[in-house]
Short mmCIF file of C-alpha atoms in Angstrom, two decimals:
data_model
loop_
_atom_site.label_atom_id
_atom_site.label_comp_id
_atom_site.label_asym_id
_atom_site.label_seq_id
_atom_site.Cartn_x
_atom_site.Cartn_y
_atom_site.Cartn_z
CA MET A 1 -3.57 10.53 -23.75
CA ASP A 2 -1.50 13.73 -24.25
CA GLN A 3 -3.75 14.93 -27.03
CA GLU A 4 -6.89 14.65 -24.92
CA GLN A 5 -5.25 16.28 -21.91
CA GLU A 6 -4.19 19.25 -24.04
CA LEU A 7 -7.59 19.74 -25.66
CA SER A 8 -9.75 19.08 -22.59
CA GLN A 9 -8.01 21.47 -20.18
CA ALA A 10 -9.99 24.30 -18.58
CA PHE A 11 -8.70 27.18 -20.69
CA THR A 12 -8.08 30.65 -19.31
CA SER A 13 -6.92 33.70 -21.21
CA ARG A 14 -3.33 32.92 -20.32
CA SER A 15 -3.44 29.18 -20.98
CA LEU A 16 -5.17 29.70 -24.33
CA LEU A 17 -2.45 32.11 -25.40
CA LYS A 18 0.16 29.58 -24.30
CA PHE A 19 -1.65 26.89 -26.31
CA VAL A 20 -1.97 28.92 -29.54
CA ALA A 21 1.39 30.75 -29.37
CA PRO A 22 3.44 27.91 -30.95
CA SER A 23 0.94 27.61 -33.78
CA ILE A 24 0.99 31.36 -34.41
CA PHE A 25 4.77 31.30 -34.34
CA THR A 26 4.78 28.39 -36.77
CA PHE A 27 2.55 30.10 -39.31
CA VAL A 28 4.32 33.46 -38.94
CA PHE A 29 7.66 31.75 -39.42
CA ILE A 30 6.37 30.29 -42.69
CA GLY A 31 5.52 33.83 -43.81
CA VAL A 32 8.89 35.16 -42.68
CA TYR A 33 10.98 32.55 -44.45
CA GLN A 34 8.95 33.11 -47.62
CA MET A 35 10.01 36.75 -47.34
CA VAL A 36 13.63 35.68 -46.85
CA ASP A 37 13.28 33.49 -49.95
CA GLY A 38 12.22 36.56 -51.91
CA LEU A 39 15.03 38.63 -50.40
CA PHE A 40 17.69 36.23 -51.61
CA ILE A 41 16.12 36.21 -55.08
CA GLU A 42 16.10 40.01 -55.18
CA ARG A 43 19.71 40.30 -53.97
CA TYR A 44 21.30 37.56 -56.07
CA VAL A 45 19.14 37.49 -59.21
CA GLY A 46 17.59 40.97 -59.57
CA ASP A 47 14.67 43.31 -58.82
CA LEU A 48 12.51 41.92 -61.62
CA ALA A 49 13.26 38.32 -60.59
CA ILE A 50 11.27 38.70 -57.37
CA SER A 51 8.14 39.01 -59.52
CA ALA A 52 8.51 35.30 -60.38
CA VAL A 53 7.59 34.40 -56.79
CA ASN A 54 4.43 36.46 -56.99
CA LEU A 55 3.56 35.13 -60.45
CA TYR A 56 3.84 31.57 -59.13
CA TYR A 57 1.81 32.42 -56.04
CA PRO A 58 -1.56 31.37 -57.59
CA ILE A 59 -0.14 27.93 -58.36
CA ILE A 60 1.49 27.26 -55.01
CA SER A 61 -1.66 28.64 -53.36
CA LEU A 62 -3.60 25.88 -55.12
CA PHE A 63 -1.26 23.22 -53.73
CA ILE A 64 -1.31 24.66 -50.22
CA ALA A 65 -5.08 25.21 -50.39
CA VAL A 66 -5.76 21.57 -51.24
CA GLY A 67 -3.34 20.40 -48.56
CA ILE A 68 -5.02 22.61 -45.96
CA MET A 69 -8.46 21.50 -47.14
CA ILE A 70 -7.65 17.82 -46.67
CA GLY A 71 -5.72 18.45 -43.46
CA THR A 72 -8.33 20.68 -41.82
CA GLY A 73 -11.33 18.63 -42.91
CA GLY A 74 -9.59 15.37 -42.00
CA ASN A 75 -8.37 16.74 -38.68
CA ALA A 76 -11.90 17.74 -37.64
CA VAL A 77 -13.17 14.21 -38.33
CA ILE A 78 -10.17 12.48 -36.72
CA VAL A 79 -10.20 14.60 -33.55
CA ARG A 80 -13.96 14.21 -33.18
CA LYS A 81 -13.60 10.41 -33.41
CA VAL A 82 -10.83 10.50 -30.80
CA GLY A 83 -13.11 12.57 -28.56
CA GLU A 84 -15.76 9.88 -28.99
CA GLY A 85 -13.25 7.13 -28.14
CA LYS A 86 -13.21 5.68 -31.69
CA ARG A 87 -9.45 5.40 -32.17
CA LYS A 88 -9.41 2.65 -34.79
CA GLU A 89 -11.91 4.57 -36.93
CA ALA A 90 -9.72 7.68 -36.54
CA GLY A 91 -6.74 5.69 -37.89
CA GLU A 92 -8.76 4.50 -40.86
CA THR A 93 -9.72 8.07 -41.71
CA PHE A 94 -6.05 9.09 -41.41
CA SER A 95 -5.06 6.36 -43.90
CA ARG A 96 -7.68 7.45 -46.42
CA VAL A 97 -6.59 11.07 -46.11
CA LEU A 98 -2.95 10.24 -46.91
CA THR A 99 -3.87 8.04 -49.87
CA PHE A 100 -6.09 10.74 -51.36
CA THR A 101 -3.32 13.33 -50.93
CA VAL A 102 -0.82 11.23 -52.87
CA LEU A 103 -3.30 10.86 -55.74
CA CYS A 104 -3.88 14.63 -55.80
CA GLY A 105 -0.13 15.27 -55.92
CA ILE A 106 0.34 13.00 -58.93
CA VAL A 107 -2.48 14.71 -60.84
CA PHE A 108 -1.25 18.24 -60.03
CA THR A 109 2.30 17.48 -61.13
CA ALA A 110 1.18 16.00 -64.43
CA VAL A 111 -1.16 18.88 -65.31
CA CYS A 112 1.29 21.63 -64.35
CA LEU A 113 4.18 20.17 -66.33
CA ILE A 114 2.17 19.29 -69.43
CA PHE A 115 0.44 22.69 -69.66
CA ALA A 116 3.31 24.78 -68.30
CA GLU A 117 3.41 27.51 -70.97
CA PRO A 118 -0.30 28.48 -71.00
CA ILE A 119 -0.46 28.33 -67.18
CA MET A 120 2.52 30.69 -66.85
CA ARG A 121 0.93 33.14 -69.29
CA LEU A 122 -2.35 32.95 -67.39
CA CYS A 123 -0.49 33.86 -64.19
CA GLY A 124 0.61 37.12 -65.83
CA ALA A 125 4.08 36.26 -67.14
CA THR A 126 5.42 38.82 -69.64
CA ALA A 127 8.40 38.94 -71.96
CA GLY A 128 10.36 40.71 -69.23
CA ASN A 129 9.90 38.15 -66.46
CA ILE A 130 8.97 34.78 -67.95
CA ALA A 131 12.65 33.79 -68.10
CA TYR A 132 12.75 34.11 -64.32
CA LEU A 133 9.43 32.35 -63.79
CA ARG A 134 10.05 29.24 -65.91
CA PRO A 135 12.77 27.48 -63.82
CA TYR A 136 10.99 28.42 -60.59
CA TYR A 137 7.67 27.13 -61.93
CA MET A 138 9.00 23.84 -63.32
CA THR A 139 10.96 22.92 -60.19
CA LEU A 140 8.19 23.57 -57.65
CA SER A 141 5.49 22.03 -59.84
CA ALA A 142 7.50 18.81 -60.12
CA PHE A 143 7.35 18.48 -56.33
CA SER A 144 3.74 19.50 -55.75
CA LEU A 145 3.18 16.40 -53.57
CA ALA A 146 5.77 17.64 -51.05
CA ILE A 147 3.92 20.98 -50.79
CA LEU A 148 0.59 19.20 -50.33
CA LEU A 149 1.92 16.90 -47.62
CA GLN A 150 3.71 19.69 -45.74
CA SER A 151 0.53 21.75 -45.55
CA GLU A 152 -1.61 18.79 -44.51
CA LEU A 153 0.70 17.07 -42.04
CA GLY A 154 1.46 20.31 -40.21
CA ILE A 155 -2.26 20.66 -39.41
CA LEU A 156 -2.61 17.02 -38.37
CA ILE A 157 0.37 17.29 -36.02
CA ILE A 158 -1.12 20.44 -34.45
CA GLY A 159 -4.37 18.47 -34.08
CA GLU A 160 -2.40 15.98 -31.97
CA GLY A 161 -1.82 18.81 -29.48
CA LYS A 162 1.85 18.99 -30.57
CA THR A 163 1.83 22.71 -31.30
CA VAL A 164 5.35 23.27 -29.96
CA VAL A 165 6.74 20.32 -31.93
CA ALA A 166 5.04 21.55 -35.12
CA ALA A 167 6.56 24.98 -34.58
CA VAL A 168 10.06 23.54 -34.14
CA VAL A 169 9.77 21.26 -37.18
CA ILE A 170 8.61 24.06 -39.47
CA MET A 171 11.24 26.39 -38.02
CA VAL A 172 13.92 23.83 -38.88
CA GLY A 173 12.55 23.62 -42.40
CA GLY A 174 12.54 27.40 -42.71
CA VAL A 175 16.10 27.78 -41.48
CA LEU A 176 17.20 25.01 -43.84
CA ASN A 177 15.45 26.81 -46.69
CA CYS A 178 17.20 30.10 -45.92
CA VAL A 179 20.64 28.48 -45.56
CA LEU A 180 20.21 26.59 -48.83
CA ASP A 181 19.01 29.77 -50.55
CA TYR A 182 22.36 31.31 -49.73
CA VAL A 183 24.34 28.21 -50.72
CA PHE A 184 22.50 27.60 -54.00
CA MET A 185 22.25 31.23 -55.15
CA ALA A 186 25.24 33.04 -53.62
CA LYS A 187 27.81 30.22 -53.68
CA LEU A 188 26.72 27.81 -56.41
CA HIS A 189 25.13 30.50 -58.64
CA MET A 190 22.10 28.34 -59.44
CA GLY A 191 19.85 31.38 -59.84
CA ILE A 192 16.15 31.22 -59.18
CA ARG A 193 16.09 27.44 -59.68
CA GLY A 194 18.23 27.20 -56.57
CA ALA A 195 15.57 29.11 -54.61
CA ALA A 196 12.93 26.63 -55.74
CA ILE A 197 15.05 23.61 -54.78
CA ALA A 198 15.74 25.12 -51.35
CA THR A 199 12.02 25.67 -50.84
CA VAL A 200 11.20 22.04 -51.64
CA ILE A 201 13.88 20.73 -49.27
CA GLY A 202 12.57 23.02 -46.52
CA TYR A 203 9.05 21.66 -47.00
CA CYS A 204 10.31 18.10 -46.57
CA SER A 205 11.26 18.67 -42.92
CA THR A 206 7.63 18.31 -41.85
CA ILE A 207 7.27 15.13 -43.92
CA VAL A 208 10.37 13.58 -42.37
CA TYR A 209 9.10 14.31 -38.85
CA ALA A 210 5.64 12.93 -39.67
CA VAL A 211 7.16 9.65 -40.87
CA TRP A 212 8.99 9.34 -37.55
CA PHE A 213 5.97 10.43 -35.46
CA TYR A 214 3.32 8.25 -37.09
CA LEU A 215 5.24 5.25 -38.46
CA ILE A 216 8.47 4.78 -36.49
CA ALA A 217 7.87 6.07 -32.94
CA ARG A 218 4.07 5.63 -33.23
CA LYS A 219 3.47 8.55 -30.84
CA SER A 220 -0.02 9.31 -32.14
CA SER A 221 -3.21 8.34 -30.35
CA TYR A 222 -4.27 6.69 -33.64
CA HIS A 223 -2.29 4.79 -36.28
CA LEU A 224 -2.37 3.91 -39.96
CA GLU A 225 -4.91 1.18 -40.58
CA LEU A 226 -5.55 -1.09 -43.54
CA THR A 227 -8.94 0.06 -44.75
CA LYS A 228 -11.19 0.20 -47.77
CA PRO A 229 -11.61 3.40 -49.81
CA ASP A 230 -14.53 5.51 -48.68
CA GLY A 231 -15.40 8.12 -51.29
CA LYS A 232 -18.25 9.45 -49.22
CA GLU A 233 -16.01 10.16 -46.22
CA ILE A 234 -13.33 11.79 -48.39
CA ALA A 235 -15.97 13.93 -50.08
CA GLY A 236 -17.26 14.97 -46.65
CA ILE A 237 -13.74 15.80 -45.47
CA CYS A 238 -13.07 17.89 -48.58
CA PHE A 239 -16.39 19.66 -48.22
CA ASN A 240 -15.83 20.37 -44.54
CA GLY A 241 -12.32 21.65 -45.16
CA SER A 242 -13.34 23.53 -48.28
CA SER A 243 -13.63 26.83 -46.42
CA ASP A 244 -9.92 26.77 -45.66
CA MET A 245 -9.21 25.70 -49.23
CA VAL A 246 -11.45 28.42 -50.62
CA SER A 247 -9.69 31.03 -48.51
CA ASN A 248 -6.20 30.05 -49.71
CA LEU A 249 -7.21 29.35 -53.29
CA ALA A 250 -9.11 32.61 -53.51
CA GLU A 251 -6.02 34.43 -52.25
CA GLY A 252 -4.07 32.89 -55.11
CA ILE A 253 -6.68 33.92 -57.68
CA THR A 254 -6.91 37.45 -56.31
CA VAL A 255 -3.09 37.73 -56.40
CA LEU A 256 -3.38 36.77 -60.08
CA PHE A 257 -5.85 39.64 -60.53
CA MET A 258 -3.54 41.94 -58.58
CA ASN A 259 -0.59 40.99 -60.80
CA HIS A 260 -2.53 42.09 -63.87
CA LEU A 261 -3.82 45.27 -62.16
CA ALA A 262 -0.34 46.17 -60.86
CA TYR A 263 1.06 45.75 -64.37
CA ARG A 264 -1.71 47.96 -65.72
CA CYS A 265 -1.08 50.69 -63.10
CA TYR A 266 2.71 50.58 -62.74
CA GLY A 267 4.19 48.22 -65.35
CA GLU A 268 6.65 45.41 -64.52
CA THR A 269 8.03 47.53 -61.66
CA GLY A 270 4.61 47.37 -60.02
CA VAL A 271 4.52 43.56 -60.24
CA SER A 272 7.83 43.35 -58.35
CA ALA A 273 6.63 45.89 -55.75
CA LEU A 274 3.42 43.90 -55.38
CA ALA A 275 5.50 40.84 -54.43
CA VAL A 276 6.67 42.64 -51.27
CA ILE A 277 3.10 43.74 -50.45
CA THR A 278 1.96 40.15 -50.91
CA TYR A 279 4.63 38.99 -48.45
CA VAL A 280 3.25 41.42 -45.87
CA GLN A 281 -0.32 40.30 -46.54
CA VAL A 282 0.70 36.67 -46.10
CA LEU A 283 2.52 37.55 -42.88
CA ILE A 284 -0.61 39.23 -41.47
CA SER A 285 -2.83 36.33 -42.53
CA MET A 286 -0.46 33.80 -40.99
CA VAL A 287 -0.86 35.33 -37.52
CA PHE A 288 -4.58 34.60 -37.51
CA MET A 289 -4.44 31.36 -39.48
CA GLY A 290 -2.03 30.07 -36.84
CA PHE A 291 -4.41 31.13 -34.08
CA THR A 292 -7.44 29.55 -35.74
CA SER A 293 -5.66 26.31 -36.67
CA ALA A 294 -4.73 25.86 -33.02
CA VAL A 295 -8.21 26.49 -31.58
CA GLU A 296 -10.19 24.49 -34.17
CA PRO A 297 -9.31 21.11 -32.54
CA ILE A 298 -10.47 22.51 -29.17
CA PHE A 299 -13.93 23.23 -30.56
CA SER A 300 -14.03 19.91 -32.46
CA TYR A 301 -13.10 17.98 -29.30
CA HIS A 302 -15.66 19.70 -27.06
CA TYR A 303 -18.31 19.43 -29.77
CA GLY A 304 -17.69 15.68 -29.82
CA SER A 305 -17.63 15.44 -25.99
CA GLY A 306 -20.69 17.70 -25.56
CA ASN A 307 -18.98 20.23 -23.27
CA VAL A 308 -21.03 23.40 -23.91
CA GLU A 309 -19.51 25.44 -21.10
CA MET A 310 -15.98 25.07 -22.44
CA ARG A 311 -17.06 25.91 -26.00
CA GLN A 312 -18.58 29.15 -24.74
CA ARG A 313 -15.58 30.06 -22.62
CA VAL A 314 -13.05 29.44 -25.41
CA PHE A 315 -15.23 31.34 -27.92
CA ARG A 316 -15.22 34.48 -25.76
CA LEU A 317 -11.47 34.22 -25.25
CA CYS A 318 -10.89 33.80 -28.99
CA ILE A 319 -12.86 36.92 -29.87
CA ARG A 320 -10.87 39.00 -27.38
CA TRP A 321 -7.51 37.65 -28.46
CA ASN A 322 -8.23 38.17 -32.17
CA LEU A 323 -9.02 41.85 -31.58
CA LEU A 324 -5.94 42.37 -29.42
CA LEU A 325 -3.63 40.52 -31.82
CA GLY A 326 -4.96 42.63 -34.69
CA ALA A 327 -4.03 45.86 -32.93
CA ILE A 328 -0.59 44.54 -31.91
CA THR A 329 0.17 43.26 -35.43
CA MET A 330 -0.81 46.57 -37.02
CA LEU A 331 1.36 48.56 -34.59
CA LEU A 332 4.41 46.33 -35.04
CA LEU A 333 4.20 46.40 -38.83
CA PHE A 334 3.79 50.17 -38.78
CA LEU A 335 6.95 50.56 -36.68
CA LEU A 336 8.87 48.20 -38.99
CA ARG A 337 7.64 49.77 -42.23
CA PHE A 338 10.91 51.41 -43.35
CA TRP A 339 13.00 48.34 -42.58
CA LEU A 340 10.67 45.78 -44.21
CA VAL A 341 10.47 47.65 -47.52
CA GLY A 342 14.08 48.85 -47.43
CA VAL A 343 15.44 45.34 -47.00
CA PHE A 344 14.09 44.50 -50.47
CA PHE A 345 14.55 47.72 -52.45
CA ASP A 346 16.98 50.63 -52.33
CA GLU A 347 15.45 53.77 -50.84
CA GLY A 348 14.67 56.30 -53.55
CA SER A 349 14.05 53.71 -56.26
CA GLU A 350 10.73 53.41 -58.05
CA PHE A 351 10.33 49.92 -56.57
CA TYR A 352 10.70 51.35 -53.05
CA ARG A 353 8.29 54.23 -53.65
CA ILE A 354 5.48 52.02 -54.93
CA ALA A 355 5.97 49.29 -52.29
CA SER A 356 6.16 51.68 -49.31
CA HIS A 357 2.96 53.45 -50.41
CA GLY A 358 1.07 50.17 -50.73
CA TYR A 359 2.48 48.87 -47.44
CA LEU A 360 0.88 51.65 -45.37
CA LEU A 361 -2.48 51.38 -47.10
CA ILE A 362 -2.97 47.66 -46.38
CA LEU A 363 -2.25 47.80 -42.62
CA PRO A 364 -5.85 48.53 -41.41
CA ALA A 365 -6.78 45.02 -42.55
CA CYS A 366 -5.06 43.74 -39.37
CA LEU A 367 -8.00 44.96 -37.28
CA PHE A 368 -10.64 42.85 -39.05
CA ILE A 369 -9.01 39.78 -40.60
CA GLY A 370 -8.70 37.84 -37.32
CA THR A 371 -12.45 37.79 -36.68
CA ASN A 372 -13.11 36.74 -40.28
CA ILE A 373 -10.64 33.84 -40.31
CA PHE A 374 -11.76 32.64 -36.87
CA GLY A 375 -15.45 32.81 -37.82
CA SER A 376 -14.89 30.59 -40.83
CA GLY A 377 -12.64 28.16 -38.94
CA LEU A 378 -15.19 27.80 -36.15
CA PHE A 379 -17.75 26.29 -38.51
CA THR A 380 -15.11 23.95 -39.94
CA ALA A 381 -14.49 22.70 -36.40
CA PHE A 382 -18.21 22.00 -36.00
CA GLY A 383 -18.35 20.13 -39.30
CA ASN A 384 -20.46 22.77 -41.08
CA GLY A 385 -18.38 23.07 -44.23
CA LEU A 386 -21.08 24.89 -46.18
CA VAL A 387 -21.28 27.92 -43.89
CA SER A 388 -17.52 27.94 -43.46
CA ALA A 389 -16.93 27.83 -47.22
CA LEU A 390 -19.47 30.55 -47.92
CA LEU A 391 -17.84 32.86 -45.38
CA SER A 392 -14.40 32.25 -46.89
CA LEU A 393 -15.58 32.58 -50.46
CA SER A 394 -17.44 35.78 -49.70
CA ARG A 395 -14.50 37.35 -47.87
CA SER A 396 -11.49 36.26 -49.86
CA PHE A 397 -12.92 36.23 -53.36
CA VAL A 398 -16.30 37.86 -53.99
CA VAL A 399 -15.92 40.96 -51.81
CA LEU A 400 -12.19 41.31 -52.42
CA THR A 401 -12.51 40.98 -56.20
CA CYS A 402 -15.25 43.63 -56.28
CA CYS A 403 -13.09 45.94 -54.16
CA LEU A 404 -10.01 45.31 -56.30
CA PHE A 405 -11.59 46.17 -59.63
CA GLY A 406 -13.95 48.81 -58.24
CA LEU A 407 -11.40 50.80 -56.22
CA THR A 408 -8.69 50.47 -58.88
CA ALA A 409 -11.09 51.82 -61.51
CA LEU A 410 -11.91 54.77 -59.24
CA PHE A 411 -8.50 55.60 -57.74
CA GLY A 412 -5.89 53.77 -59.82
CA GLY A 413 -2.85 52.44 -57.92
CA PRO A 414 -3.97 53.55 -54.42
CA GLY A 415 -7.27 51.73 -54.95
CA LEU A 416 -5.34 48.52 -55.58
CA TRP A 417 -3.78 48.71 -52.10
CA CYS A 418 -6.95 49.86 -50.30
CA ALA A 419 -9.02 46.98 -51.66
CA TRP A 420 -7.85 44.41 -49.09
CA PRO A 421 -8.65 46.37 -45.88
CA ALA A 422 -11.96 47.49 -47.40
CA ALA A 423 -12.89 43.87 -48.16
CA GLU A 424 -11.94 42.72 -44.64
CA LEU A 425 -14.08 45.46 -43.07
CA ILE A 426 -17.13 44.56 -45.15
CA SER A 427 -16.59 40.84 -44.46
CA CYS A 428 -16.36 41.48 -40.73
CA PHE A 429 -20.00 42.61 -40.70
CA VAL A 430 -20.98 39.46 -42.62
CA THR A 431 -19.07 37.23 -40.17
CA ALA A 432 -20.69 38.91 -37.16
CA PHE A 433 -24.15 38.34 -38.65
CA VAL A 434 -23.50 34.64 -39.33
CA LEU A 435 -22.00 34.04 -35.87
CA ARG A 436 -25.08 35.55 -34.29
CA LYS A 437 -27.40 33.46 -36.46
CA TYR A 438 -25.83 30.09 -35.57
CA ARG A 439 -24.93 30.65 -31.91
CA SER A 440 -27.95 28.73 -30.57
CA ARG A 441 -27.32 25.71 -32.80
CA TYR A 442 -23.72 25.17 -31.73
CA GLN A 443 -24.04 26.84 -28.31
CA TYR A 444 -20.75 28.75 -28.45
CA ALA A 445 -22.21 31.98 -27.07
#
């Protein structure tokens, strides 16, 4: 099968880059079109309106986190079963995963709409920006299932070895989102609600392709199967994928903290400037999440097939590529610094001054984040959700939260921006220690 041929190939440095490049492009494109979304909001609604995107970030992070948790955990189980030749069982797991996702979407929508006002206040909404947040919040929350499915199905399609196809599908969704942003906000004057509707429609591109791939063309190596619920398997999938969920959910919670700290240090102007910094942080993270999402099925497959030599070879290649990609990403973002900030805010404005200062201070995180994300994803691929979750929780919540409040208390605004690279550096030492501890068990080094 195509999936097995892709995952079982004898990887070299060049072929691994070729394999992961579409996934990296896919994830980076997601980050880019989120930035474009914010750009349209800033241009056609106002400087303060862009803060609504950042205020909603903790909520959409929850949706994406759960989708990634189910997708990553389910993908590891499905691919391992395919590697073992158990295709019918893989299809049954796939069916349970989709059913569970639909139930989660229904619950999330109900809770978010019923408790809208207190949730918006918890996210940091103030008298100056809640009018912008409310229509954005209500629209996206009503379609939480679409966000869940987009996050999950993208991972499952990549797990099929269809990294190029996944990249194209998400690119189409992103372009559609950007075009509709312009139509809804510039032409139809729908305001920030138009941005939310465009986002939902863009997310649906992945869902439409998945329906064709799995149900109509039946291109997958496994298919939907009538099966009984299995709470134990779903719990195991959620636990195994919890590291990826923890990472994304923790990012949402820490952005919530950052919203409050930015307001304390700079006022409502700081919250809008923080939105641009958050876009850059997401863009950096997407590079390495795309890399790790692509290589996880390789490790899962060879763990199931028992190929130790290939696990070791791919592990060494991954470490090298993460370090190199970190340096390249940092250099590119440094060269683009004036353009990326200037495209959102007018040079000389208070928004521009705050955002450009924070932009430079977060760039060193590029050098360490790749190793941290890969280290956590590696244990997800091996089915060790506990270690993977602990690494993610430590990095993206415990260490980062301590750095945020500690450095902001000591240095004010600059400490807010320095917290992320400081947390990634500390976490890199933790990741290196854990990788060394478990290398004999999983034989990846």
